[in-house]
């Protein structure tokens, strides 16, 4: 199986930070002989709240429904999961040995960047392949009952029990690299995307495949994706509708009940972007990001025009996550290289 996860279809320099399956193009355009890059900045009703260094390349990030937790998936296969300190049921233990173990469970708090919790196992350590997408299953408000769906470049989909740090089940998607996962509003279905252009829809309870959305074999019709699909996200109010984005420079709207594509979302006027991530921001806006332009943009769903941008990043934007409710509602987590930027809207 080939694991050329981010082999960008254009020429670029090779970074000293690159691994065997990544090159400098993975992190966006780069010219080491050019003048220093400007600092990341925002346009429109966006501002940077915080920046957190995660110690390794961040491939994906995800808030839970209340915004009290944020999970980050790294290029080495590790998952770091966040929990607000006020949610902890007890203070750190006093025993030195137990205290050491407690701190090895690295948990990232979305406001101050404190690390405390980590999810991994021997199989993941052996494979040493990236986590590509994350999705919380919010059963209730108790973080001890929280489940987390994770996809990997190995083609696996895993369901983790967060507080128990246990993998409850694993789905193998064949020879493809699985790159993204999204959960329907009711939680009854989840969809995955990957390197083979197909969108697989599963029953959450049984984990059985119930639908595959894909384009036809006719090359003169753009009725589906033609390159790897890095991003999927369900409409927050429409159970059967979801969007997908990938390296064919398109963001597409689908209905999994019929398996058909409904429409396309136009490109940004500043040029193409190899899409890695897209999410709904409420019911009126869409957040999309990519690597060609190294930016994240907020799109008005009614006009399909860009209303705000986060740009001048040092590399491609692998992932975004939007907090959909709670005190952090509207907070956007955006990852670039080994950092997570937290953005908030100013209107």
mmCIF file of C-alpha atoms in Angstrom, residues 10-11 14 20 63 92 155 168 176 194 224 227 234 237 260 262 276-277 279 303 307-308:
data_model
loop_
_atom_site.group_PDB
_atom_site.id
_atom_site.type_symbol
_atom_site.label_atom_id
_atom_site.label_comp_id
_atom_site.label_asym_id
_atom_site.label_seq_id
_atom_site.Cartn_x
_atom_site.Cartn_y
_atom_site.Cartn_z
ATOM 1 C CA UNK A 10 3.230 20.521 -8.042
ATOM 2 C CA UNK A 11 7.011 20.998 -7.753
ATOM 3 C CA UNK A 14 12.083 19.291 0.184
ATOM 4 C CA UNK A 20 9.204 9.608 4.283
ATOM 5 C CA UNK A 63 -14.007 20.352 19.437
ATOM 6 C CA UNK A 92 -3.681 15.889 40.806
ATOM 7 C CA UNK A 155 -7.096 3.142 6.135
ATOM 8 C CA UNK A 168 -13.580 -0.118 21.285
ATOM 9 C CA UNK A 176 -7.360 3.533 0.532
ATOM 10 C CA UNK A 194 -10.309 9.120 1.467
ATOM 11 C CA UNK A 224 -18.340 13.748 -7.908
ATOM 12 C CA UNK A 227 -8.993 13.414 -6.556
ATOM 13 C CA UNK A 234 -22.703 17.467 7.850
ATOM 14 C CA UNK A 237 -29.834 21.153 10.635
ATOM 15 C CA UNK A 260 -26.314 12.182 -5.353
ATOM 16 C CA UNK A 262 -26.632 18.482 -5.053
ATOM 17 C CA UNK A 276 -8.076 19.999 3.389
ATOM 18 C CA UNK A 277 -10.949 21.005 5.682
ATOM 19 C CA UNK A 279 -17.136 22.921 8.344
ATOM 20 C CA UNK A 303 -24.099 34.678 -1.198
ATOM 21 C CA UNK A 307 -16.677 37.196 4.528
ATOM 22 C CA UNK A 308 -13.438 36.680 6.480
#
